[in-house]
Short mmCIF file of C-alpha atoms in Angstrom, two decimals:
data_model
loop_
_atom_site.label_atom_id
_atom_site.label_comp_id
_atom_site.label_asym_id
_atom_site.label_seq_id
_atom_site.Cartn_x
_atom_site.Cartn_y
_atom_site.Cartn_z
CA UNK A 1 141.18 -182.15 154.40
CA UNK A 2 140.49 -183.25 150.67
CA UNK A 3 143.77 -185.26 150.13
CA UNK A 4 144.13 -185.06 145.60
CA UNK A 5 143.54 -180.82 146.31
CA UNK A 6 145.50 -178.44 149.53
CA UNK A 7 141.95 -175.25 148.93
CA UNK A 8 141.91 -171.37 148.88
CA UNK A 9 139.30 -169.98 150.15
CA UNK A 10 138.56 -166.14 148.30
CA UNK A 11 136.05 -163.87 150.69
CA UNK A 12 134.88 -161.18 148.33
CA UNK A 13 132.76 -160.05 145.10
CA UNK A 14 133.73 -162.85 142.34
CA UNK A 15 134.95 -159.14 140.38
CA UNK A 16 137.93 -159.18 142.35
CA UNK A 17 138.75 -162.15 142.45
CA UNK A 18 138.56 -163.21 139.02
CA UNK A 19 141.99 -163.20 137.00
CA UNK A 20 143.55 -165.63 139.87
CA UNK A 21 140.86 -167.93 140.33
CA UNK A 22 141.82 -169.78 136.76
CA UNK A 23 145.57 -169.90 137.47
CA UNK A 24 145.55 -170.65 141.10
CA UNK A 25 142.77 -174.53 139.80
CA UNK A 26 145.97 -175.38 137.05
CA UNK A 27 147.93 -175.44 140.00
CA UNK A 28 146.07 -178.00 141.42
CA UNK A 29 144.04 -176.10 144.35
CA UNK A 30 140.64 -176.35 144.98
CA UNK A 31 140.02 -172.67 145.90
CA UNK A 32 136.16 -171.45 147.09
CA UNK A 33 134.08 -168.20 147.60
CA UNK A 34 132.20 -166.52 149.84
CA UNK A 35 130.42 -163.82 150.62
CA UNK A 36 129.12 -163.98 154.25
CA UNK A 37 130.59 -165.84 157.22
CA UNK A 38 128.01 -168.64 156.84
CA UNK A 39 129.27 -170.07 153.98
CA UNK A 40 132.83 -168.88 154.70
CA UNK A 41 133.12 -171.18 158.02
CA UNK A 42 131.47 -174.03 156.34
CA UNK A 43 134.44 -173.88 153.73
CA UNK A 44 136.72 -173.68 155.98
CA UNK A 45 135.25 -176.42 158.09
CA UNK A 46 134.80 -178.52 154.90
CA UNK A 47 137.80 -177.72 152.94
CA UNK A 48 140.04 -176.91 155.19
CA UNK A 49 141.78 -174.39 153.73
CA UNK A 50 145.69 -172.94 153.78
CA UNK A 51 144.92 -169.32 153.69
CA UNK A 52 141.34 -167.29 153.09
CA UNK A 53 142.29 -163.76 151.76
CA UNK A 54 138.99 -162.01 152.30
CA UNK A 55 138.08 -157.93 151.74
CA UNK A 56 137.15 -155.96 155.20
CA UNK A 57 133.63 -156.46 154.76
CA UNK A 58 130.65 -156.53 152.01
CA UNK A 59 127.29 -156.44 152.72
CA UNK A 60 126.27 -158.06 155.74
CA UNK A 61 130.03 -159.23 156.28
CA UNK A 62 132.99 -157.94 158.05
CA UNK A 63 136.08 -159.66 158.15
CA UNK A 64 136.12 -158.39 161.97
CA UNK A 65 134.15 -161.44 162.70
CA UNK A 66 136.10 -164.03 161.33
CA UNK A 67 138.88 -162.64 162.95
CA UNK A 68 137.14 -162.82 166.48
CA UNK A 69 136.75 -167.20 165.01
CA UNK A 70 140.35 -167.06 164.42
CA UNK A 71 140.98 -166.29 167.57
CA UNK A 72 139.25 -168.78 169.10
CA UNK A 73 140.56 -171.95 167.14
CA UNK A 74 144.43 -173.03 166.94
CA UNK A 75 143.37 -174.93 163.63
CA UNK A 76 141.98 -171.75 162.01
CA UNK A 77 143.02 -170.93 158.79
CA UNK A 78 145.53 -167.92 158.91
CA UNK A 79 143.36 -164.43 157.59
CA UNK A 80 145.18 -162.31 154.88
CA UNK A 81 143.15 -159.11 154.21
CA UNK A 82 143.70 -157.35 150.65
CA UNK A 83 141.94 -153.70 150.04
CA UNK A 84 141.33 -151.53 146.98
CA UNK A 85 142.53 -148.95 149.14
CA UNK A 86 144.04 -149.77 152.11
CA UNK A 87 145.75 -146.84 155.34
CA UNK A 88 148.70 -148.12 157.17
CA UNK A 89 146.26 -147.53 160.11
CA UNK A 90 143.90 -149.79 158.67
CA UNK A 91 146.64 -152.51 158.43
CA UNK A 92 147.27 -152.46 161.81
CA UNK A 93 143.96 -152.61 163.63
CA UNK A 94 143.20 -155.99 161.61
CA UNK A 95 147.07 -157.21 161.78
CA UNK A 96 146.40 -156.31 165.40
CA UNK A 97 142.87 -158.77 165.82
CA UNK A 98 145.25 -161.49 164.15
CA UNK A 99 145.23 -161.54 160.94
CA UNK A 100 148.23 -162.69 158.69
CA UNK A 101 148.65 -160.19 156.68
CA UNK A 102 147.26 -156.56 155.07
CA UNK A 103 147.81 -156.93 151.04
CA UNK A 104 146.82 -153.97 148.38
CA UNK A 105 144.64 -154.98 145.66
CA UNK A 106 144.85 -155.87 142.19
CA UNK A 107 145.62 -159.93 143.38
CA UNK A 108 148.84 -161.50 141.94
CA UNK A 109 148.77 -165.20 141.62
CA UNK A 110 151.95 -165.49 141.43
CA UNK A 111 152.08 -163.68 145.36
CA UNK A 112 149.53 -166.18 146.89
CA UNK A 113 151.17 -169.06 145.29
CA UNK A 114 154.72 -167.33 147.08
CA UNK A 115 152.57 -167.20 150.25
CA UNK A 116 150.59 -169.61 149.86
CA UNK A 117 153.53 -172.12 151.21
CA UNK A 118 154.46 -170.08 154.17
CA UNK A 119 151.20 -171.93 155.48
CA UNK A 120 152.06 -175.56 154.66
CA UNK A 121 152.61 -177.58 157.56
CA UNK A 122 155.95 -178.98 157.17
CA UNK A 123 154.22 -182.73 157.85
CA UNK A 124 152.73 -181.95 155.04
CA UNK A 125 155.20 -182.90 152.13
CA UNK A 126 155.30 -179.60 150.61
CA UNK A 127 151.93 -179.06 147.94
CA UNK A 128 151.93 -179.33 144.62
CA UNK A 129 153.10 -175.11 144.81
CA UNK A 130 156.59 -175.60 146.24
CA UNK A 131 157.27 -177.68 143.35
CA UNK A 132 158.79 -175.87 140.08
CA UNK A 133 155.97 -175.34 137.30
CA UNK A 134 156.38 -173.72 134.10
CA UNK A 135 154.15 -170.77 135.52
CA UNK A 136 157.68 -170.03 137.09
CA UNK A 137 159.53 -171.06 134.68
CA UNK A 138 162.72 -168.62 133.99
CA UNK A 139 162.26 -167.52 130.60
CA UNK A 140 165.48 -166.30 128.50
CA UNK A 141 168.24 -167.17 126.34
CA UNK A 142 170.41 -164.05 127.19
CA UNK A 143 174.12 -164.44 127.74
CA UNK A 144 173.71 -162.30 130.95
CA UNK A 145 170.09 -163.92 131.78
CA UNK A 146 172.29 -167.59 131.43
CA UNK A 147 174.61 -166.52 133.79
CA UNK A 148 172.34 -165.69 136.49
CA UNK A 149 170.56 -168.65 136.02
CA UNK A 150 174.89 -170.67 136.41
CA UNK A 151 175.59 -168.55 139.24
CA UNK A 152 172.21 -168.64 141.07
CA UNK A 153 172.17 -172.63 140.95
CA UNK A 154 175.91 -172.86 142.16
CA UNK A 155 174.44 -171.21 145.12
CA UNK A 156 171.09 -172.83 145.74
CA UNK A 157 172.30 -175.36 148.27
CA UNK A 158 174.34 -173.37 150.63
CA UNK A 159 172.91 -170.93 153.18
CA UNK A 160 174.85 -168.17 151.80
CA UNK A 161 173.03 -164.78 151.32
CA UNK A 162 171.68 -163.61 147.96
CA UNK A 163 171.06 -159.15 147.11
CA UNK A 164 169.50 -159.18 143.84
CA UNK A 165 169.30 -155.85 142.23
CA UNK A 166 167.48 -154.64 139.26
CA UNK A 167 165.02 -152.83 137.75
CA UNK A 168 161.67 -152.69 138.48
CA UNK A 169 159.81 -156.01 136.61
CA UNK A 170 162.61 -157.19 135.94
CA UNK A 171 161.68 -160.57 137.40
CA UNK A 172 163.84 -160.57 140.47
CA UNK A 173 161.61 -162.51 142.66
CA UNK A 174 161.34 -164.85 140.44
CA UNK A 175 164.81 -165.54 140.40
CA UNK A 176 164.69 -165.48 144.93
CA UNK A 177 161.62 -168.69 143.67
CA UNK A 178 164.36 -170.17 141.36
CA UNK A 179 166.63 -169.83 144.24
CA UNK A 180 164.47 -172.10 147.03
CA UNK A 181 163.30 -174.68 144.34
CA UNK A 182 167.19 -175.28 143.63
CA UNK A 183 168.55 -175.57 147.21
CA UNK A 184 167.95 -178.37 149.76
CA UNK A 185 165.15 -175.84 151.31
CA UNK A 186 162.74 -176.53 148.54
CA UNK A 187 160.19 -178.83 150.74
CA UNK A 188 160.35 -176.40 153.48
CA UNK A 189 158.37 -172.58 153.29
CA UNK A 190 159.44 -169.66 150.81
CA UNK A 191 157.65 -166.33 152.69
CA UNK A 192 158.03 -163.47 151.02
CA UNK A 193 157.15 -159.09 152.53
CA UNK A 194 157.35 -155.90 151.09
CA UNK A 195 159.68 -154.44 153.36
CA UNK A 196 158.03 -151.09 152.15
CA UNK A 197 154.20 -152.45 152.38
CA UNK A 198 154.25 -151.32 155.76
CA UNK A 199 155.36 -148.74 158.17
CA UNK A 200 158.46 -150.09 161.49
CA UNK A 201 156.46 -150.79 163.88
CA UNK A 202 154.58 -153.21 161.72
CA UNK A 203 156.96 -153.98 159.89
CA UNK A 204 159.23 -155.65 163.21
CA UNK A 205 156.12 -157.14 164.47
CA UNK A 206 156.13 -158.93 160.85
CA UNK A 207 158.91 -159.63 160.54
CA UNK A 208 159.74 -160.29 164.48
CA UNK A 209 155.99 -161.94 165.67
CA UNK A 210 154.89 -160.25 169.10
CA UNK A 211 153.57 -161.34 172.64
CA UNK A 212 150.39 -161.48 173.83
CA UNK A 213 149.48 -157.55 175.06
CA UNK A 214 153.41 -156.78 173.69
CA UNK A 215 151.15 -153.74 172.82
CA UNK A 216 147.17 -152.31 172.21
CA UNK A 217 145.53 -154.83 170.43
CA UNK A 218 147.57 -157.12 170.75
CA UNK A 219 145.20 -159.99 172.33
CA UNK A 220 147.90 -163.44 171.09
CA UNK A 221 150.84 -163.95 170.55
CA UNK A 222 151.29 -164.05 166.66
CA UNK A 223 154.63 -165.71 164.89
CA UNK A 224 156.76 -163.43 163.09
CA UNK A 225 157.75 -164.20 159.43
CA UNK A 226 161.05 -165.32 160.04
CA UNK A 227 159.44 -167.87 162.74
CA UNK A 228 157.42 -169.12 159.60
CA UNK A 229 159.93 -169.69 157.39
CA UNK A 230 161.83 -171.88 160.25
CA UNK A 231 163.25 -174.32 157.71
CA UNK A 232 163.27 -172.02 154.82
CA UNK A 233 163.60 -169.35 152.85
CA UNK A 234 162.66 -165.32 152.95
CA UNK A 235 162.27 -162.86 150.86
CA UNK A 236 163.29 -159.36 152.03
CA UNK A 237 161.52 -157.87 149.15
CA UNK A 238 163.13 -153.77 148.65
CA UNK A 239 165.16 -154.30 151.62
CA UNK A 240 166.42 -150.32 150.54
CA UNK A 241 163.15 -148.85 152.28
CA UNK A 242 163.21 -151.06 156.08
CA UNK A 243 164.58 -148.31 158.58
CA UNK A 244 167.51 -148.31 159.78
CA UNK A 245 166.24 -149.22 163.40
CA UNK A 246 165.29 -152.43 161.85
CA UNK A 247 167.27 -152.80 159.50
CA UNK A 248 170.17 -153.46 162.78
CA UNK A 249 167.41 -155.77 164.31
CA UNK A 250 168.09 -158.21 161.05
CA UNK A 251 171.21 -157.59 161.05
CA UNK A 252 171.31 -160.07 164.80
CA UNK A 253 168.91 -162.32 162.48
CA UNK A 254 171.20 -163.36 160.37
CA UNK A 255 174.84 -163.10 162.15
CA UNK A 256 173.81 -164.77 165.17
CA UNK A 257 170.71 -166.27 163.79
CA UNK A 258 167.81 -165.20 166.74
CA UNK A 259 165.52 -163.61 167.61
CA UNK A 260 163.48 -161.03 170.48
CA UNK A 261 160.08 -161.17 169.70
CA UNK A 262 158.16 -157.85 170.15
CA UNK A 263 157.31 -158.14 174.08
CA UNK A 264 158.70 -160.55 174.86
CA UNK A 265 161.26 -162.43 176.69
CA UNK A 266 162.78 -165.44 175.54
CA UNK A 267 164.86 -165.67 172.76
CA UNK A 268 163.89 -167.71 169.28
CA UNK A 269 166.45 -169.04 167.04
CA UNK A 270 165.77 -169.72 163.69
CA UNK A 271 167.05 -171.78 160.70
CA UNK A 272 166.31 -168.90 157.81
CA UNK A 273 168.56 -168.45 154.38
CA UNK A 274 167.62 -164.27 153.48
CA UNK A 275 167.20 -163.48 150.48
CA UNK A 276 166.68 -159.77 149.59
CA UNK A 277 165.54 -158.10 146.21
CA UNK A 278 166.25 -153.76 145.88
CA UNK A 279 165.80 -151.13 143.14
CA UNK A 280 167.69 -149.17 144.06
CA UNK A 281 171.45 -148.98 144.25
CA UNK A 282 171.99 -150.03 146.95
CA UNK A 283 176.15 -148.98 147.56
CA UNK A 284 174.77 -145.72 146.56
CA UNK A 285 172.69 -145.25 149.52
CA UNK A 286 175.18 -146.91 151.59
CA UNK A 287 177.93 -144.08 150.84
CA UNK A 288 174.90 -141.45 151.61
CA UNK A 289 173.55 -143.27 154.65
CA UNK A 290 170.68 -144.56 154.15
CA UNK A 291 171.20 -148.46 154.62
CA UNK A 292 173.78 -149.78 157.07
CA UNK A 293 176.76 -150.74 155.46
CA UNK A 294 177.78 -154.11 157.42
CA UNK A 295 174.02 -155.24 156.56
CA UNK A 296 174.36 -154.60 152.71
CA UNK A 297 178.53 -156.47 153.10
CA UNK A 298 176.59 -159.71 155.51
CA UNK A 299 173.18 -159.02 151.85
CA UNK A 300 175.40 -159.11 149.65
CA UNK A 301 177.42 -162.50 149.62
CA UNK A 302 176.54 -163.56 146.18
CA UNK A 303 175.40 -160.71 144.49
CA UNK A 304 172.80 -160.74 141.43
CA UNK A 305 171.91 -157.98 138.90
CA UNK A 306 168.85 -158.67 136.75
CA UNK A 307 169.91 -156.32 133.29
CA UNK A 308 167.14 -154.30 132.34
CA UNK A 309 164.95 -156.50 129.38
CA UNK A 310 165.85 -153.44 126.64
CA UNK A 311 169.43 -154.85 127.05
CA UNK A 312 167.72 -158.45 126.42
CA UNK A 313 167.87 -158.94 123.16
CA UNK A 314 165.75 -161.81 120.84
CA UNK A 315 164.04 -162.56 125.15
CA UNK A 316 162.15 -159.49 124.32
CA UNK A 317 160.49 -161.78 122.14
CA UNK A 318 160.65 -165.00 123.43
CA UNK A 319 159.26 -163.39 126.58
CA UNK A 320 156.23 -162.60 124.58
CA UNK A 321 155.34 -165.30 122.72
CA UNK A 322 155.51 -167.10 125.91
CA UNK A 323 152.33 -164.39 127.81
CA UNK A 324 150.71 -164.83 124.50
CA UNK A 325 150.48 -168.61 124.29
CA UNK A 326 149.70 -168.39 128.52
CA UNK A 327 147.19 -166.12 128.01
CA UNK A 328 145.46 -167.61 125.34
CA UNK A 329 145.29 -170.74 127.01
CA UNK A 330 143.77 -168.41 129.79
CA UNK A 331 141.38 -166.76 127.82
CA UNK A 332 140.42 -169.61 125.25
CA UNK A 333 140.92 -168.22 122.54
CA UNK A 334 143.56 -169.49 118.99
CA UNK A 335 147.13 -169.32 118.54
CA UNK A 336 148.12 -166.29 117.63
CA UNK A 337 151.25 -164.55 115.59
CA UNK A 338 153.02 -161.75 115.61
CA UNK A 339 152.27 -158.74 112.35
CA UNK A 340 155.65 -158.17 110.71
CA UNK A 341 155.46 -154.51 111.77
CA UNK A 342 153.89 -156.21 115.63
CA UNK A 343 157.62 -158.09 116.25
CA UNK A 344 160.12 -154.44 114.58
CA UNK A 345 157.73 -152.91 117.18
CA UNK A 346 158.39 -154.96 120.14
CA UNK A 347 161.95 -154.96 119.60
CA UNK A 348 163.14 -151.97 119.44
CA UNK A 349 160.91 -150.45 121.88
CA UNK A 350 163.05 -149.22 125.30
CA UNK A 351 160.77 -151.28 127.81
CA UNK A 352 160.37 -149.29 131.21
CA UNK A 353 158.28 -151.82 132.85
CA UNK A 354 160.19 -153.89 132.02
CA UNK A 355 159.05 -158.04 132.08
CA UNK A 356 156.22 -156.79 134.37
CA UNK A 357 155.36 -154.54 131.13
CA UNK A 358 155.02 -156.68 128.03
CA UNK A 359 153.75 -158.75 130.21
CA UNK A 360 150.51 -156.73 130.26
CA UNK A 361 150.88 -155.69 126.78
CA UNK A 362 150.38 -158.72 125.36
CA UNK A 363 147.12 -159.17 128.12
CA UNK A 364 145.71 -156.81 126.68
CA UNK A 365 146.56 -157.87 122.23
CA UNK A 366 145.58 -160.93 123.64
CA UNK A 367 142.19 -159.88 124.14
CA UNK A 368 141.71 -156.54 121.65
CA UNK A 369 143.46 -159.41 118.14
CA UNK A 370 140.55 -161.72 118.36
CA UNK A 371 142.00 -164.30 116.08
CA UNK A 372 144.75 -161.99 114.84
CA UNK A 373 147.50 -161.85 113.79
CA UNK A 374 149.10 -159.07 116.50
CA UNK A 375 149.54 -156.20 115.23
CA UNK A 376 150.91 -152.86 116.50
CA UNK A 377 147.42 -151.48 116.35
CA UNK A 378 146.19 -153.53 119.71
CA UNK A 379 148.68 -153.10 121.89
CA UNK A 380 146.96 -149.12 121.98
CA UNK A 381 150.41 -146.93 122.48
CA UNK A 382 148.07 -143.85 123.30
CA UNK A 383 144.81 -143.05 123.40
CA UNK A 384 144.15 -142.72 119.32
CA UNK A 385 143.33 -146.47 119.23
CA UNK A 386 141.02 -146.97 116.53
CA UNK A 387 139.04 -150.45 115.83
CA UNK A 388 138.75 -152.93 112.79
CA UNK A 389 137.00 -151.04 109.94
CA UNK A 390 134.01 -153.53 109.98
CA UNK A 391 133.45 -152.22 113.90
CA UNK A 392 134.64 -148.49 112.20
CA UNK A 393 131.75 -147.68 110.15
CA UNK A 394 128.77 -145.39 110.80
CA UNK A 395 126.70 -145.48 113.77
CA UNK A 396 123.81 -144.21 111.30
CA UNK A 397 124.95 -146.75 108.67
CA UNK A 398 123.84 -150.14 111.12
CA UNK A 399 120.43 -151.18 110.46
CA UNK A 400 118.02 -149.65 112.63
CA UNK A 401 115.30 -152.39 112.16
CA UNK A 402 114.70 -156.67 111.51
CA UNK A 403 113.94 -155.58 107.83
CA UNK A 404 116.92 -153.93 107.35
CA UNK A 405 119.51 -155.78 109.65
CA UNK A 406 117.45 -159.18 107.26
CA UNK A 407 118.75 -156.56 103.52
CA UNK A 408 122.40 -157.55 104.54
CA UNK A 409 123.36 -161.05 104.40
CA UNK A 410 127.06 -160.87 106.17
CA UNK A 411 126.44 -158.61 108.48
CA UNK A 412 126.54 -161.34 111.41
CA UNK A 413 123.68 -162.42 113.87
CA UNK A 414 124.99 -161.22 117.77
CA UNK A 415 125.36 -163.92 119.20
CA UNK A 416 124.77 -164.23 123.31
CA UNK A 417 124.99 -166.56 126.57
CA UNK A 418 126.37 -170.17 125.43
CA UNK A 419 126.99 -169.51 122.08
CA UNK A 420 129.17 -166.07 122.76
CA UNK A 421 131.34 -168.48 124.88
CA UNK A 422 131.35 -171.19 122.30
CA UNK A 423 131.59 -168.75 119.23
CA UNK A 424 135.59 -169.41 119.38
CA UNK A 425 135.47 -173.12 118.08
CA UNK A 426 132.19 -172.88 115.96
CA UNK A 427 132.98 -169.85 113.06
CA UNK A 428 134.97 -167.09 112.27
CA UNK A 429 133.99 -164.26 112.68
CA UNK A 430 134.69 -160.95 111.53
CA UNK A 431 137.25 -158.31 114.09
CA UNK A 432 134.38 -155.87 114.96
CA UNK A 433 131.79 -159.12 116.15
CA UNK A 434 135.16 -160.42 117.29
CA UNK A 435 135.97 -157.01 119.63
CA UNK A 436 132.14 -156.81 120.80
CA UNK A 437 132.53 -160.66 122.17
CA UNK A 438 135.36 -159.89 123.82
CA UNK A 439 134.20 -156.37 125.28
CA UNK A 440 130.63 -158.54 126.33
CA UNK A 441 132.93 -161.08 127.83
CA UNK A 442 134.74 -158.23 130.40
CA UNK A 443 132.07 -156.69 130.87
CA UNK A 444 129.75 -160.15 131.88
CA UNK A 445 132.86 -161.16 133.95
CA UNK A 446 132.66 -158.08 135.71
CA UNK A 447 129.19 -157.47 136.48
CA UNK A 448 129.33 -154.42 134.34
CA UNK A 449 131.58 -152.58 136.45
CA UNK A 450 133.00 -150.26 132.82
CA UNK A 451 135.68 -149.19 134.23
CA UNK A 452 136.70 -153.17 135.59
CA UNK A 453 136.41 -154.00 132.17
CA UNK A 454 138.48 -151.94 130.48
CA UNK A 455 141.52 -152.39 132.97
CA UNK A 456 140.92 -155.90 131.71
CA UNK A 457 140.23 -155.24 127.62
CA UNK A 458 143.36 -152.71 128.26
CA UNK A 459 141.41 -150.08 126.86
CA UNK A 460 140.65 -146.62 127.90
CA UNK A 461 137.00 -145.92 130.26
CA UNK A 462 136.19 -143.99 126.59
CA UNK A 463 136.74 -146.40 124.12
CA UNK A 464 134.54 -148.65 126.01
CA UNK A 465 132.02 -146.60 126.32
CA UNK A 466 132.23 -145.10 122.59
CA UNK A 467 131.36 -148.68 121.49
CA UNK A 468 128.99 -148.92 124.09
CA UNK A 469 126.68 -146.27 122.55
CA UNK A 470 127.80 -147.29 119.12
CA UNK A 471 126.57 -151.04 119.99
CA UNK A 472 123.18 -149.70 121.97
CA UNK A 473 122.35 -147.32 118.69
CA UNK A 474 122.16 -150.68 116.50
CA UNK A 475 119.67 -152.07 118.95
CA UNK A 476 122.14 -154.30 120.84
CA UNK A 477 121.79 -155.19 124.49
CA UNK A 478 123.79 -154.21 126.99
CA UNK A 479 124.15 -155.23 130.42
#
């Protein structure tokens, strides 16, 4: 393996991984992309990636063939299958064939970074992604957040279980990663498991592993996530969704530090610090008989409750500016500021989706604002949003020939190719032209897929279609 960079391999169309490529590279990883078995095996042999993320199938490729290779090679990297539309049956089939995990799209860079350390051998001394970085920094100075961070730091070096509660999107997993990074286990694996993602029988195998022949399709021994997290930290995300029967087995691991693989005859000792998150009122679930009381008490040694974003005051603007800067750098755009009306709206909005909603809104705003400033029109608060005045001129007034174009000296010449990529460094353009450039860039990055481009741009497909029709009427080439 190259000493200066750990690697990750994706076997998928470029459009499926565009958003995570640059972020992973910023974290110091070599990122490979393949669309066939031969290319994938060549990269694996040369770069020895920490983990392989693969679509189930593409033209001329099936992940089953890759998993067959993995079964024959003890040194083969873990394979995570990811798909746009999955099912429990498909997940079971791939896990039984040897896949280490099964994810639904879209891919998330933070989730990938959380999963990768679990695959790093302890002899490697840890990869860069194990260490705290700006990507995992917790932004905020609100007293509630400051108290949570202080308490988390105080207990980080202990083995005490921590129950992190809060609404969806408040940053519970980031707090869990912060606890791991501040602990004595920071150089060991951090393994996250979503308890709601798999049915009971699959989740049991995922957590505790299974022996060869334990069930139909179990063609080899599989280590569970607890064993992969040995000497490290295990995050049980959405713990409230775990089946009651499986809760009893989890309680044994927490109390005794040992487990039995599915179909196994020997007890396996593990040393794992357990963190759990939930967006439920877990005490109420205990009272309703939906969650074991003894497990609740065992998990709730250190309780941390994250406040919703709308209660965090000025942290809203701090986070908004942080995300704007993050996406501005990602899309190579000039510095951006907020208009006064945008600041007022950000402060007054209730944020039902919390920090996750704010992050998505800021990405949309950065893409639409161009040279800025960011206003409420860039938030696309409803589907009635209209582009800037320059872009809203009647279609019939647009030039229909080269002669008419020449008669309008102030109309910017259409840009394409490399000039489009570097336009921000070359000159200042009208917002209508900036909007067109962003739309064309979105289409280019998604290979012309209208639905994916609209999602990337934060607009509806109908709005995108209307803009493209306008560009065609002006004689512009549309991919």
